PDB file of C-alpha atoms and ligand atoms in Angstrom:
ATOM      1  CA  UNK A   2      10.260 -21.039 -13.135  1.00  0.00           C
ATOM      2  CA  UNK A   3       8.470 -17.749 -13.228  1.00  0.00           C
ATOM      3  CA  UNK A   4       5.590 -17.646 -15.960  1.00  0.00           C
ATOM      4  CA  UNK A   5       3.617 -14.828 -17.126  1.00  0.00           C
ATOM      5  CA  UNK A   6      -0.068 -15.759 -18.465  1.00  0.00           C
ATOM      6  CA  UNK A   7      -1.762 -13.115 -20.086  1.00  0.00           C
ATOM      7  CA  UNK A   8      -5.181 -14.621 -20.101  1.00  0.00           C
ATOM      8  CA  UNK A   9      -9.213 -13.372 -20.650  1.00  0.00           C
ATOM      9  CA  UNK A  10      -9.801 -17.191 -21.948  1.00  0.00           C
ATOM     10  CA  UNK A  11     -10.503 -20.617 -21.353  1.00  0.00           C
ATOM     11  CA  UNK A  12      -7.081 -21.840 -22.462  1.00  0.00           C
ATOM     12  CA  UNK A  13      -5.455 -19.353 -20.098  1.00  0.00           C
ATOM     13  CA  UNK A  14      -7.763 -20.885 -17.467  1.00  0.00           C
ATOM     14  CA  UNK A  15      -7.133 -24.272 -18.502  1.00  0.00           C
ATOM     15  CA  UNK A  16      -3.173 -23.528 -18.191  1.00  0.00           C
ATOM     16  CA  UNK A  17      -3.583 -21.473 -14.500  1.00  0.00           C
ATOM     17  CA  UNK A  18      -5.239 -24.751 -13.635  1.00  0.00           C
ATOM     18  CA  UNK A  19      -2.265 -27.410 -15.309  1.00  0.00           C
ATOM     19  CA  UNK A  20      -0.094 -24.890 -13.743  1.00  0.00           C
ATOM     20  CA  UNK A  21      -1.478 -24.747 -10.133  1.00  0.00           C
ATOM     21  CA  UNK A  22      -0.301 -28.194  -8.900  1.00  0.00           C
ATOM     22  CA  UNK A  23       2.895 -28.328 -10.084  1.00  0.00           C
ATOM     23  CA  UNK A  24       6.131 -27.167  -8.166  1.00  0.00           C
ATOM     24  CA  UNK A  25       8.312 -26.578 -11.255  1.00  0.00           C
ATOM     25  CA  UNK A  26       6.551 -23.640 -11.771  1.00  0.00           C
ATOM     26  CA  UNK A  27       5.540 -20.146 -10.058  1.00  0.00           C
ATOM     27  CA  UNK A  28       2.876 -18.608 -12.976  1.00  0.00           C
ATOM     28  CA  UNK A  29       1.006 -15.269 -12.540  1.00  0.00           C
ATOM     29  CA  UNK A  30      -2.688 -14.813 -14.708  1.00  0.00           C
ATOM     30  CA  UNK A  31      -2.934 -11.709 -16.121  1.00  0.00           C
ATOM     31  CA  UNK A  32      -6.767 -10.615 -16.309  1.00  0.00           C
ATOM     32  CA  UNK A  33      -7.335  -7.005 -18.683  1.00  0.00           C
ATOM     33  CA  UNK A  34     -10.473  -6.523 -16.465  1.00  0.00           C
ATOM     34  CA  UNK A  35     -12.964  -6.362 -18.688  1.00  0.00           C
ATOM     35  CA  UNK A  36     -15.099  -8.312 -16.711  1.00  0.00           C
ATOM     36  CA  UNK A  37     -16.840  -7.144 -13.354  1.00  0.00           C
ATOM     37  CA  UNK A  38     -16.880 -10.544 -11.250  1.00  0.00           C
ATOM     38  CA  UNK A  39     -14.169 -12.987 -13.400  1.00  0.00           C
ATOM     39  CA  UNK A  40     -14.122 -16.667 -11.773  1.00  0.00           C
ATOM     40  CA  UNK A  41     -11.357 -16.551  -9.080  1.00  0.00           C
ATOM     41  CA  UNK A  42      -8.299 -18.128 -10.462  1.00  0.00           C
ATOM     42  CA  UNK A  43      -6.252 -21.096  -8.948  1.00  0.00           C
ATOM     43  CA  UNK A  44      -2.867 -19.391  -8.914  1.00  0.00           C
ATOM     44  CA  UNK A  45      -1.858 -15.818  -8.495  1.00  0.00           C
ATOM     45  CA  UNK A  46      -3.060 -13.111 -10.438  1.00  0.00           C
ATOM     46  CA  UNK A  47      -3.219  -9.817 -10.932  1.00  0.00           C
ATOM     47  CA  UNK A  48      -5.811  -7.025 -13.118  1.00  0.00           C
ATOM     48  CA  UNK A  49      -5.513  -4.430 -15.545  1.00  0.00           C
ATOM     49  CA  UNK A  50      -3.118  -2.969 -18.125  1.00  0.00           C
ATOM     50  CA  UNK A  51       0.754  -2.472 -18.007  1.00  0.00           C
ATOM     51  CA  UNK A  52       0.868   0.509 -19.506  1.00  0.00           C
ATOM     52  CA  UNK A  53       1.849  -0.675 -23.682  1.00  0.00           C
ATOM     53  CA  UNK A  54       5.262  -2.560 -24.483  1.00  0.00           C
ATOM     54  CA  UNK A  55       7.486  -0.517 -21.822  1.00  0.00           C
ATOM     55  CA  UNK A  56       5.223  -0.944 -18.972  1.00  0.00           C
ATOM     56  CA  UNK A  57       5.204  -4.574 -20.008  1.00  0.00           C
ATOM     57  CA  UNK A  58       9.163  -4.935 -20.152  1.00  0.00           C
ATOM     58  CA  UNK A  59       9.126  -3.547 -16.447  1.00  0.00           C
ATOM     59  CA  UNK A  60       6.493  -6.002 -15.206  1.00  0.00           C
ATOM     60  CA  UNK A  61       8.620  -8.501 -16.613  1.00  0.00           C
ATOM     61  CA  UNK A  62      11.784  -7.430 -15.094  1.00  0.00           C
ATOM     62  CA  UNK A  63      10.287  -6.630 -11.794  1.00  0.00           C
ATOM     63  CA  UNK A  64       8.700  -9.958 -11.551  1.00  0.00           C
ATOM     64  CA  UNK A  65      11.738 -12.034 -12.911  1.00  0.00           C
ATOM     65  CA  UNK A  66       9.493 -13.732 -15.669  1.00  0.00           C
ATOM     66  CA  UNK A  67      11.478 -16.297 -17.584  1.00  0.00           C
ATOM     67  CA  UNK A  68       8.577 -17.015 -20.105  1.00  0.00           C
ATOM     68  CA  UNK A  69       5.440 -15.673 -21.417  1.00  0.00           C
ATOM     69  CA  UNK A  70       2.191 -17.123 -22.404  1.00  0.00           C
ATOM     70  CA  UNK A  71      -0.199 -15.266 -24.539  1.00  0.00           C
ATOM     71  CA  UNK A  72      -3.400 -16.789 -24.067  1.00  0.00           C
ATOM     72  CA  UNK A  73      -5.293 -13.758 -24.862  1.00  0.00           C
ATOM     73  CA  UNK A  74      -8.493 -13.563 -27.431  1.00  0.00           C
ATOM     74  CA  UNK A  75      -7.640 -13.910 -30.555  1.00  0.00           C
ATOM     75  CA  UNK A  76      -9.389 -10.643 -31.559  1.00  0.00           C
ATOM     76  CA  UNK A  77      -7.161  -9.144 -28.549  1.00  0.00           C
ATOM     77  CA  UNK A  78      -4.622  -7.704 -31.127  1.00  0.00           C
ATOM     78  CA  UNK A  79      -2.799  -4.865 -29.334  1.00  0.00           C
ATOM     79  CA  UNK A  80      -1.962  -6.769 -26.318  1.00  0.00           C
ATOM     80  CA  UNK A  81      -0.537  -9.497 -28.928  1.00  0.00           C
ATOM     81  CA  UNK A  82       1.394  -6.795 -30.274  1.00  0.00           C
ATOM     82  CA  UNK A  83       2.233  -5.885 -27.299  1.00  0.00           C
ATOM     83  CA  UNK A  84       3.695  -8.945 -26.069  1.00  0.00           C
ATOM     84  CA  UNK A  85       5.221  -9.670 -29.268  1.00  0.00           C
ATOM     85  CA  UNK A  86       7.671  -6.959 -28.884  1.00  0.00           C
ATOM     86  CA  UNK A  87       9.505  -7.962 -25.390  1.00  0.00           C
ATOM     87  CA  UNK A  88      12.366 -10.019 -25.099  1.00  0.00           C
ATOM     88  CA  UNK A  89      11.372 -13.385 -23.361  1.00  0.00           C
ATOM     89  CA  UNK A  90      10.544 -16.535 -24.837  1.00  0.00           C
ATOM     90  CA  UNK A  91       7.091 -16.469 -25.610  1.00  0.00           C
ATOM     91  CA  UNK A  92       4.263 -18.937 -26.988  1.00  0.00           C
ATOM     92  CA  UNK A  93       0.931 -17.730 -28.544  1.00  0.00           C
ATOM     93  CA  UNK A  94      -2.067 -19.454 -28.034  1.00  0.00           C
ATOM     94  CA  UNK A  95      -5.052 -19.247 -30.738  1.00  0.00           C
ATOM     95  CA  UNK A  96      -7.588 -21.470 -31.154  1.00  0.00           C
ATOM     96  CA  UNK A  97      -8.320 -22.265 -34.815  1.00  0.00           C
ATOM     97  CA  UNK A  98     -10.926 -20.768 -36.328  1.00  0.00           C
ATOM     98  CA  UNK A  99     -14.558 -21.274 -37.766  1.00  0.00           C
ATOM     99  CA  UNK A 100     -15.279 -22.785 -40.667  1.00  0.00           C
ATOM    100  CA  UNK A 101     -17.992 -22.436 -42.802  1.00  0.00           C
ATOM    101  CA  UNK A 102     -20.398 -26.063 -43.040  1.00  0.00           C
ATOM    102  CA  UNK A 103     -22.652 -27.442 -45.637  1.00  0.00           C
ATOM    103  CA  UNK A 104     -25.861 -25.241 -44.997  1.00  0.00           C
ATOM    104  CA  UNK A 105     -24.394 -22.212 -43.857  1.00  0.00           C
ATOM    105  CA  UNK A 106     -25.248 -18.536 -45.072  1.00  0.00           C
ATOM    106  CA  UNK A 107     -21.982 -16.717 -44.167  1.00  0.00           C
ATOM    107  CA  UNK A 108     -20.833 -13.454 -44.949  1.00  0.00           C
ATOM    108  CA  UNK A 109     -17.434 -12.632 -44.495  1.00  0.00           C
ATOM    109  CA  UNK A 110     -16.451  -9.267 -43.478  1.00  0.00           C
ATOM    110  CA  UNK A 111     -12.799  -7.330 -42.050  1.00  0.00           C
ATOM    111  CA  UNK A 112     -14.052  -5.622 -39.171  1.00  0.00           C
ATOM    112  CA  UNK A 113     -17.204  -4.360 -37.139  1.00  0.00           C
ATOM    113  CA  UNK A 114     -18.054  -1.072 -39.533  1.00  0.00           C
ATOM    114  CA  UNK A 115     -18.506  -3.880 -42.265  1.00  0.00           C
ATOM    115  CA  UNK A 116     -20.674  -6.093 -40.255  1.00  0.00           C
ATOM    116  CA  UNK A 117     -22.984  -3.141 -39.702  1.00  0.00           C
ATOM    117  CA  UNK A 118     -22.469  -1.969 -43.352  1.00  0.00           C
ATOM    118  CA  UNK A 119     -23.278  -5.756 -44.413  1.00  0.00           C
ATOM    119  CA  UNK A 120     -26.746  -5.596 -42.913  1.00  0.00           C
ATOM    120  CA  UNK A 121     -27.703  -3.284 -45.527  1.00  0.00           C
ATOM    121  CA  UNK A 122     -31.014  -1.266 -45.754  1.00  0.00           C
ATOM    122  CA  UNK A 123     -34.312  -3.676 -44.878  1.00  0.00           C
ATOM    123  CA  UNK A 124     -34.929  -3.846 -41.720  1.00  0.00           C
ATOM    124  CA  UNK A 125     -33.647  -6.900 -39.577  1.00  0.00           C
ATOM    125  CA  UNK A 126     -33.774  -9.122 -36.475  1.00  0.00           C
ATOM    126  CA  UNK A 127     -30.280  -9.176 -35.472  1.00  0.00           C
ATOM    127  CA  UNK A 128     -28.601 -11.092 -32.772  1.00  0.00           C
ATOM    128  CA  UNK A 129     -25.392  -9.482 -31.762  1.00  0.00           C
ATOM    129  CA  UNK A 130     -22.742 -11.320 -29.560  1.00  0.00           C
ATOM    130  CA  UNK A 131     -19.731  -9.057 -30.232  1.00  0.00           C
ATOM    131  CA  UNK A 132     -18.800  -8.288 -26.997  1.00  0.00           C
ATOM    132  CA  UNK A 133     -18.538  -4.729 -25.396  1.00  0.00           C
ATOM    133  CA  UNK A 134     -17.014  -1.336 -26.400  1.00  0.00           C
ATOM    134  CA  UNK A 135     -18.058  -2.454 -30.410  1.00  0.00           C
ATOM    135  CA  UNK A 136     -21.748  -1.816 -30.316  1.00  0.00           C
ATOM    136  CA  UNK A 137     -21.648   1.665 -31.292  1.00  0.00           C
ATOM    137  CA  UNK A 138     -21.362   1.287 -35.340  1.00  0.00           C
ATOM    138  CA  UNK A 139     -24.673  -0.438 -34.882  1.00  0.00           C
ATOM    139  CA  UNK A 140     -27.998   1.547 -35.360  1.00  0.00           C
ATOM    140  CA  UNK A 141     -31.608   1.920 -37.335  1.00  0.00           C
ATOM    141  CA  UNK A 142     -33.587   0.799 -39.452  1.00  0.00           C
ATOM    142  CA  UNK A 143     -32.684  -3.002 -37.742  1.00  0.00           C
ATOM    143  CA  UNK A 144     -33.944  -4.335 -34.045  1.00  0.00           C
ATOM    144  CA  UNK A 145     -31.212  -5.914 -32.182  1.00  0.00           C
ATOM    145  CA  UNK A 146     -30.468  -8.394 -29.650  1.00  0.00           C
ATOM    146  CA  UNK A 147     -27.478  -8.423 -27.790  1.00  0.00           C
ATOM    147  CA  UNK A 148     -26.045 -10.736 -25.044  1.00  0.00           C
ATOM    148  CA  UNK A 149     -23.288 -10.343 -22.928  1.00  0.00           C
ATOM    149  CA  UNK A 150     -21.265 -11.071 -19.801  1.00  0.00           C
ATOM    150  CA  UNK A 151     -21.495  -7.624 -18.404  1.00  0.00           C
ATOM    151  CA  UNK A 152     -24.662  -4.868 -19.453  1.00  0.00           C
ATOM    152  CA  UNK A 153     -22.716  -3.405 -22.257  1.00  0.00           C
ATOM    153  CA  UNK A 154     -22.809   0.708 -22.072  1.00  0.00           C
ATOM    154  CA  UNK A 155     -22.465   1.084 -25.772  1.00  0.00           C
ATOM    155  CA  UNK A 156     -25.834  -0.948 -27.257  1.00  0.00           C
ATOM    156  CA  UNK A 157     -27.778   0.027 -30.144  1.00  0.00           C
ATOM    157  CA  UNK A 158     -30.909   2.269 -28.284  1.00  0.00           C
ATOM    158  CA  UNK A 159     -34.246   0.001 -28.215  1.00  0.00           C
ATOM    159  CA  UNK A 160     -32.011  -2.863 -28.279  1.00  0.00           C
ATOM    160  CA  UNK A 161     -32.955  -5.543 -26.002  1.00  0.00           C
ATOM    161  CA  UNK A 162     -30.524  -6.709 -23.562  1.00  0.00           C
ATOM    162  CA  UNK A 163     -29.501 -10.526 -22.152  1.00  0.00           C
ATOM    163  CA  UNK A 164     -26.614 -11.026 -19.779  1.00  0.00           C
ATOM    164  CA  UNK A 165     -25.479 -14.265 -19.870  1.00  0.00           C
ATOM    165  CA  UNK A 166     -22.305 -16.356 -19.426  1.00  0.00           C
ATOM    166  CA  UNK A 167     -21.596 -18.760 -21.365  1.00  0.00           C
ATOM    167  CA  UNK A 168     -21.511 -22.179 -22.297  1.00  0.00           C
ATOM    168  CA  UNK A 169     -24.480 -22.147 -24.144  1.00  0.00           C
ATOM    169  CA  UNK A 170     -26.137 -25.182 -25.612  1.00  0.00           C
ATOM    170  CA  UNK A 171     -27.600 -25.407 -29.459  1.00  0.00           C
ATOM    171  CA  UNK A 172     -31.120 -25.802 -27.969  1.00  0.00           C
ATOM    172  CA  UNK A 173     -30.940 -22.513 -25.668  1.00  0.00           C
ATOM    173  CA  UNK A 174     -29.202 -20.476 -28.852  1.00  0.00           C
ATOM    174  CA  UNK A 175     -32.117 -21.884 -31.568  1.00  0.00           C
ATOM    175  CA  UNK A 176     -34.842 -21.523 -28.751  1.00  0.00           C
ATOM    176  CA  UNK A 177     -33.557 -17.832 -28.223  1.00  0.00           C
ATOM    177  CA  UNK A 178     -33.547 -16.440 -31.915  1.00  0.00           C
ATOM    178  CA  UNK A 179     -36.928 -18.437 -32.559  1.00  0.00           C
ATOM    179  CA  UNK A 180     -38.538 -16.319 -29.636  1.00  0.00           C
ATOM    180  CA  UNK A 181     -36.651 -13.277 -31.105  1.00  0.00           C
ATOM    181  CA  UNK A 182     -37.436 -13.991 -34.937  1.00  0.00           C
ATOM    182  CA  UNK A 183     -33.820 -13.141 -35.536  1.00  0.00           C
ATOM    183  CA  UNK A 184     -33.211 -13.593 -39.193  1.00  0.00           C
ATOM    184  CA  UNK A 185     -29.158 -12.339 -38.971  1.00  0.00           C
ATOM    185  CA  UNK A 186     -26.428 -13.305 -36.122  1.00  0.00           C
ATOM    186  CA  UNK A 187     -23.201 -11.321 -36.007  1.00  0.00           C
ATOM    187  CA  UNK A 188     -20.073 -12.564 -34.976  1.00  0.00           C
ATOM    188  CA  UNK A 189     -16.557 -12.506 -34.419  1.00  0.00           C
ATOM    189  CA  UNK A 190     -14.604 -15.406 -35.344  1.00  0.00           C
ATOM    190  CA  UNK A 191     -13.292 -16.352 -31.907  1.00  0.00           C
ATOM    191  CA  UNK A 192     -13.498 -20.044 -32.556  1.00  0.00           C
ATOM    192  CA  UNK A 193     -13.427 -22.692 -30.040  1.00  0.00           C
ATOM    193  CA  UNK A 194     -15.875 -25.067 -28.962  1.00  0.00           C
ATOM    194  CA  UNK A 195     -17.659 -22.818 -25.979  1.00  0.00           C
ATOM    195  CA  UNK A 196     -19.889 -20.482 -28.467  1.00  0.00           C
ATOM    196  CA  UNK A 197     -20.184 -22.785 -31.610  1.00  0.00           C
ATOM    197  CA  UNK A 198     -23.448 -22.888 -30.384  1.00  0.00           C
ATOM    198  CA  UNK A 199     -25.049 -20.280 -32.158  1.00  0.00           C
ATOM    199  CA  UNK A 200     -23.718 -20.893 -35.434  1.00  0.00           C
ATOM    200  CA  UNK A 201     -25.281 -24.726 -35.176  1.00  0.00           C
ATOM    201  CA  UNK A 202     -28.561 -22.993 -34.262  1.00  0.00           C
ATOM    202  CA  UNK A 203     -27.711 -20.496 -36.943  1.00  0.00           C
ATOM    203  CA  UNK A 204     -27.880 -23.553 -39.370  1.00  0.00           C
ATOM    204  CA  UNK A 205     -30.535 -25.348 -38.348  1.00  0.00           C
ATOM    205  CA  UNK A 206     -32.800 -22.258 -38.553  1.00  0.00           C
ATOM    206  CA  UNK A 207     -31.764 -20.697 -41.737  1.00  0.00           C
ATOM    207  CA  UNK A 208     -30.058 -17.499 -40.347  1.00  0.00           C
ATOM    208  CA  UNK A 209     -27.979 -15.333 -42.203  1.00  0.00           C
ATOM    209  CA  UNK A 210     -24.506 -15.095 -40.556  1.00  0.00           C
ATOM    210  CA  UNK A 211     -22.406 -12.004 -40.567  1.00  0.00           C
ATOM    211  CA  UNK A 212     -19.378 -13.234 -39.769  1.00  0.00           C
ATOM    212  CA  UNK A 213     -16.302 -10.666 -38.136  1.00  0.00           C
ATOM    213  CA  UNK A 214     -12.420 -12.187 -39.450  1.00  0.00           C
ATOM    214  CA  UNK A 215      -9.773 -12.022 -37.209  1.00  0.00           C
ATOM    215  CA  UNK A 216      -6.986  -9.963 -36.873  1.00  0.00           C
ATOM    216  CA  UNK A 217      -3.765 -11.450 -38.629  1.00  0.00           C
ATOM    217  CA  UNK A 218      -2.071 -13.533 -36.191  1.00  0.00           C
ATOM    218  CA  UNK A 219       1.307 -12.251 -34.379  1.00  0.00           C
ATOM    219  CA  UNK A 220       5.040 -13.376 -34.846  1.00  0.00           C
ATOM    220  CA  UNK A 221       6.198 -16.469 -33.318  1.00  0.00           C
ATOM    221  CA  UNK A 222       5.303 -19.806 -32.118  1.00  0.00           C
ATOM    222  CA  UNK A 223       1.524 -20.631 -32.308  1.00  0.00           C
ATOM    223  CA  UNK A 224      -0.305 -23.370 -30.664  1.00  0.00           C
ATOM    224  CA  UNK A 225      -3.703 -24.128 -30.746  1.00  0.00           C
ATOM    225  CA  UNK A 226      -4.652 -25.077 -27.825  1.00  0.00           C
ATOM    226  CA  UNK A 227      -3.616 -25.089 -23.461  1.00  0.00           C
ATOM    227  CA  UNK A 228      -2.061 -28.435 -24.118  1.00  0.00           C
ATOM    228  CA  UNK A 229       0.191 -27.112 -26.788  1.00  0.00           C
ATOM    229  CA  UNK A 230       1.382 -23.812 -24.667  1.00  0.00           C
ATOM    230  CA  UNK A 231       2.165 -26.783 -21.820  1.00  0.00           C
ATOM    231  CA  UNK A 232       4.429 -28.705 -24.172  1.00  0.00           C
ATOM    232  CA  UNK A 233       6.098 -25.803 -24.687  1.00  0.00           C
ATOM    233  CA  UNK A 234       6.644 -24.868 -21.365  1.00  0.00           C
ATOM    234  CA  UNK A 235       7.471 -27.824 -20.357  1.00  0.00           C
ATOM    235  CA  UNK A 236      10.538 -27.953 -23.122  1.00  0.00           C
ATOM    236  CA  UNK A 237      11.363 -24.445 -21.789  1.00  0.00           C
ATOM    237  CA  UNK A 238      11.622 -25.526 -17.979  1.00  0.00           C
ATOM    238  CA  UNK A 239      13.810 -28.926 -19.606  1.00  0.00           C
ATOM    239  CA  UNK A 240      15.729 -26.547 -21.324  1.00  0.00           C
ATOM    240  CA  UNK A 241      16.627 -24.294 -17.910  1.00  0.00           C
ATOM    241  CA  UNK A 242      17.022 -28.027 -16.155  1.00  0.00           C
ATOM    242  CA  UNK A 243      13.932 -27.004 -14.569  1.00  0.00           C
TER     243      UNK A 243
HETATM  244  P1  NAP B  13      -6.597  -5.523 -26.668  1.00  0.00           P
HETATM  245  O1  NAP B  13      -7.378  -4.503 -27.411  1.00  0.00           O
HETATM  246  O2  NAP B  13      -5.583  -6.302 -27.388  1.00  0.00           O
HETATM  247  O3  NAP B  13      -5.912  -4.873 -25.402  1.00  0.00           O
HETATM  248  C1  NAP B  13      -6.082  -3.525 -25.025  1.00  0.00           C
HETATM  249  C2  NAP B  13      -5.228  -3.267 -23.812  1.00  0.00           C
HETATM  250  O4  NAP B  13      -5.777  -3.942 -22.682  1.00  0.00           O
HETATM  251  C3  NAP B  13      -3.820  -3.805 -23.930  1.00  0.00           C
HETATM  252  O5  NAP B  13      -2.994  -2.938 -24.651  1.00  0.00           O
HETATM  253  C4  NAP B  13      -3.433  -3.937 -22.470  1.00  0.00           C
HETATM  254  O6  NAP B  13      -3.170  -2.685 -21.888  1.00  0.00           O
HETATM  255  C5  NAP B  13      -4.731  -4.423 -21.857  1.00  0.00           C
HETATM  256  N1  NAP B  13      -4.824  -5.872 -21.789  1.00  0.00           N
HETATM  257  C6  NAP B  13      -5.401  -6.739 -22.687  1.00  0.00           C
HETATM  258  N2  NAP B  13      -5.322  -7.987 -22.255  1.00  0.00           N
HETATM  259  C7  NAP B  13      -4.687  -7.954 -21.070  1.00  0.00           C
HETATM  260  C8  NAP B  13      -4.315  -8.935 -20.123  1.00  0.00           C
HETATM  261  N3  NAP B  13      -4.604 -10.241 -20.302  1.00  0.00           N
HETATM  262  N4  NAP B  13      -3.657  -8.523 -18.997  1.00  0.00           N
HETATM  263  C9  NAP B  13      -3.379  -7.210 -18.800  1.00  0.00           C
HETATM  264  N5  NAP B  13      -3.718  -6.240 -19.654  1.00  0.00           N
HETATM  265  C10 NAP B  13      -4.357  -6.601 -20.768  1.00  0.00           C
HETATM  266  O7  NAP B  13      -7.535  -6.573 -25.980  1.00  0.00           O
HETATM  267  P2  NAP B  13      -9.093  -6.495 -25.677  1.00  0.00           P
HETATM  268  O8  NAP B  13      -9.832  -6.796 -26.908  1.00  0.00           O
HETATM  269  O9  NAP B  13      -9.364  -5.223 -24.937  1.00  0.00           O
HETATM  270  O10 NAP B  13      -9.217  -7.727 -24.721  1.00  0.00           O
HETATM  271  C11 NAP B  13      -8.941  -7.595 -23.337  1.00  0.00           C
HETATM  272  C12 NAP B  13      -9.067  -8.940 -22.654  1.00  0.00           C
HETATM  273  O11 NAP B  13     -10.339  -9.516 -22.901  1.00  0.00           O
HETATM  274  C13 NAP B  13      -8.037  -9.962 -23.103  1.00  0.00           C
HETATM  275  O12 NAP B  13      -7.554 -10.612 -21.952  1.00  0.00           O
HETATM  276  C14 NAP B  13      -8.793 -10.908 -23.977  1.00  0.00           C
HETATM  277  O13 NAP B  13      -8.291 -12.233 -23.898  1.00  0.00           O
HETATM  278  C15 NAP B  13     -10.194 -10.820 -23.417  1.00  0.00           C
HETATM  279  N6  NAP B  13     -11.255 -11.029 -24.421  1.00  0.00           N
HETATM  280  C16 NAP B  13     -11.263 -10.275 -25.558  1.00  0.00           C
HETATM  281  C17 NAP B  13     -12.223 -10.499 -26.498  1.00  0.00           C
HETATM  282  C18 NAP B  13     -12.219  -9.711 -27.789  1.00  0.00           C
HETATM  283  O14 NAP B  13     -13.076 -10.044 -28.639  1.00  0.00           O
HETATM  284  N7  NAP B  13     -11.364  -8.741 -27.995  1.00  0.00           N
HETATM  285  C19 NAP B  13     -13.185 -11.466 -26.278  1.00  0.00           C
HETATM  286  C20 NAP B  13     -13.165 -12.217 -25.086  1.00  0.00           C
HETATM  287  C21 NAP B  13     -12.171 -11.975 -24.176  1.00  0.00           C
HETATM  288  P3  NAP B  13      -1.663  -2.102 -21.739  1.00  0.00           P
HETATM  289  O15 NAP B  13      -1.239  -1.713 -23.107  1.00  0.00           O
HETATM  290  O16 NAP B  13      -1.831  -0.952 -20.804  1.00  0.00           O
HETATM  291  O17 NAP B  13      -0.814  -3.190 -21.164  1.00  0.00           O
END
């Protein structure tokens, strides 16, 4: 059975890997790109945009995918919408979110203009993991430190600079803002296990959190997690007599 897994995660990885050792099913990984030297994945795969819904709808035809997995970030929101608009059975993977625990400082905020409208007018210490391409709305009178996969081109100037790939542990995230004196971490919600990290060091050390929601989640069937999209493969491939 052909499968289509758009992926950037580590529940797409974790499915490419279920996937790779077993015959019932011939699965592509879809990668957006975004990062310069990705792990090398177990099954095919192939890079880069498919040019919005219509470009999708060819890829699928071309490549006789029967189903689709969206395993994309859960801040990913126009390749959701994307995929939510092609005919094929689909599952959606998102991982739930954060929650906020005794002895957190959280603010909430809609989007990445709030975050840097939320960390209002005295100057800060901020620790930024937002990712790329959302750095720009950032700016004076705070310091920032940002850390990402690749050396993002859009960081706040005077900003100081750590590439890193994750998993990090609670001791290397409170040892890190300690030597920074951060006094504010903003975030996305992505959720997941991998970079709850920070927001336990977060807690320990009294830091404010500004804290990104996510985009409203798409149409269709949800899962939580790789073993979820799996079950649901697997009833799809039962349901072909796969
Ligand atoms: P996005 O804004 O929803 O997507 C922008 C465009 O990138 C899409 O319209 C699509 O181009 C292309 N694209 C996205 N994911 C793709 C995939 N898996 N395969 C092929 N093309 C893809 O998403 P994004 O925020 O740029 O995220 C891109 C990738 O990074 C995703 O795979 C996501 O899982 C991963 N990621 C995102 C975040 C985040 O915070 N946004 C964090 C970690 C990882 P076309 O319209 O041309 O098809």
């Amino acid at each position: 059975m052909r499968v289509l897994i758009l992926g950037g995660t580590t529940e797409a990885s974790a499915i490419a890997r279920a996937l790779a050792d077993d015959r019932r099913f011939n699965p592509v990984l879809s990668l957006a790109g975004r990062t310069r030297s990705p792990a090398k994945p177990p099954i095919p795969w192939r890079v880069g945009g498919f040019g919005g819904v219509a470009g999708l709808t060819d890829y699928l035809q071309r490549e006789g995918m029967q189903a689709l997995i969206d395993a994309t970030h859960p801040f990913a929101a126009r390749m959701k919408a994307n995929a939510a608009q092609v005919a094929i059975p689909r599952v959606v993977v998102l991982r739930p979110a954060w929650l906020a625990q005794p002895g957190d400082d959280w603010s909430l905020v809609p989007n990445m203009q709030a975050a840097a409208e939320a960390l209002g007018h005295r100057p800060r210490q901020v620790f930024l993991t937002v990712g790329q391409g959302e750095l720009a709305v950032f700016g004076p009178p705070h310091r920032y430190l940002v850390r990402s996969v690749d050396p993002p081109p859009d960081a706040p100037v005077g900003a100081t600079i750590i590439t890193a790939r994750g998993p990090f542990t609670e001791g290397d995230d409170r040892a890190l803002m300690q030597s920074h004196a951060i006094d504010t971490l903003v975030t996305k919600n992505s959720g997941g296990s991998a970079v709850a990290s920070k927001l336990a060091a977060a807690r320990a050390l009294g830091v404010r959190v500004i804290m990104v929601d996510r985009p409203p989640p798409p149409a269709g069937v949800v899962v939580r997690d790789a073993a979820g999209a799996l079950a649901w493969l697997h009833a799809q491939a039962a349901l072909r007599g796969v």
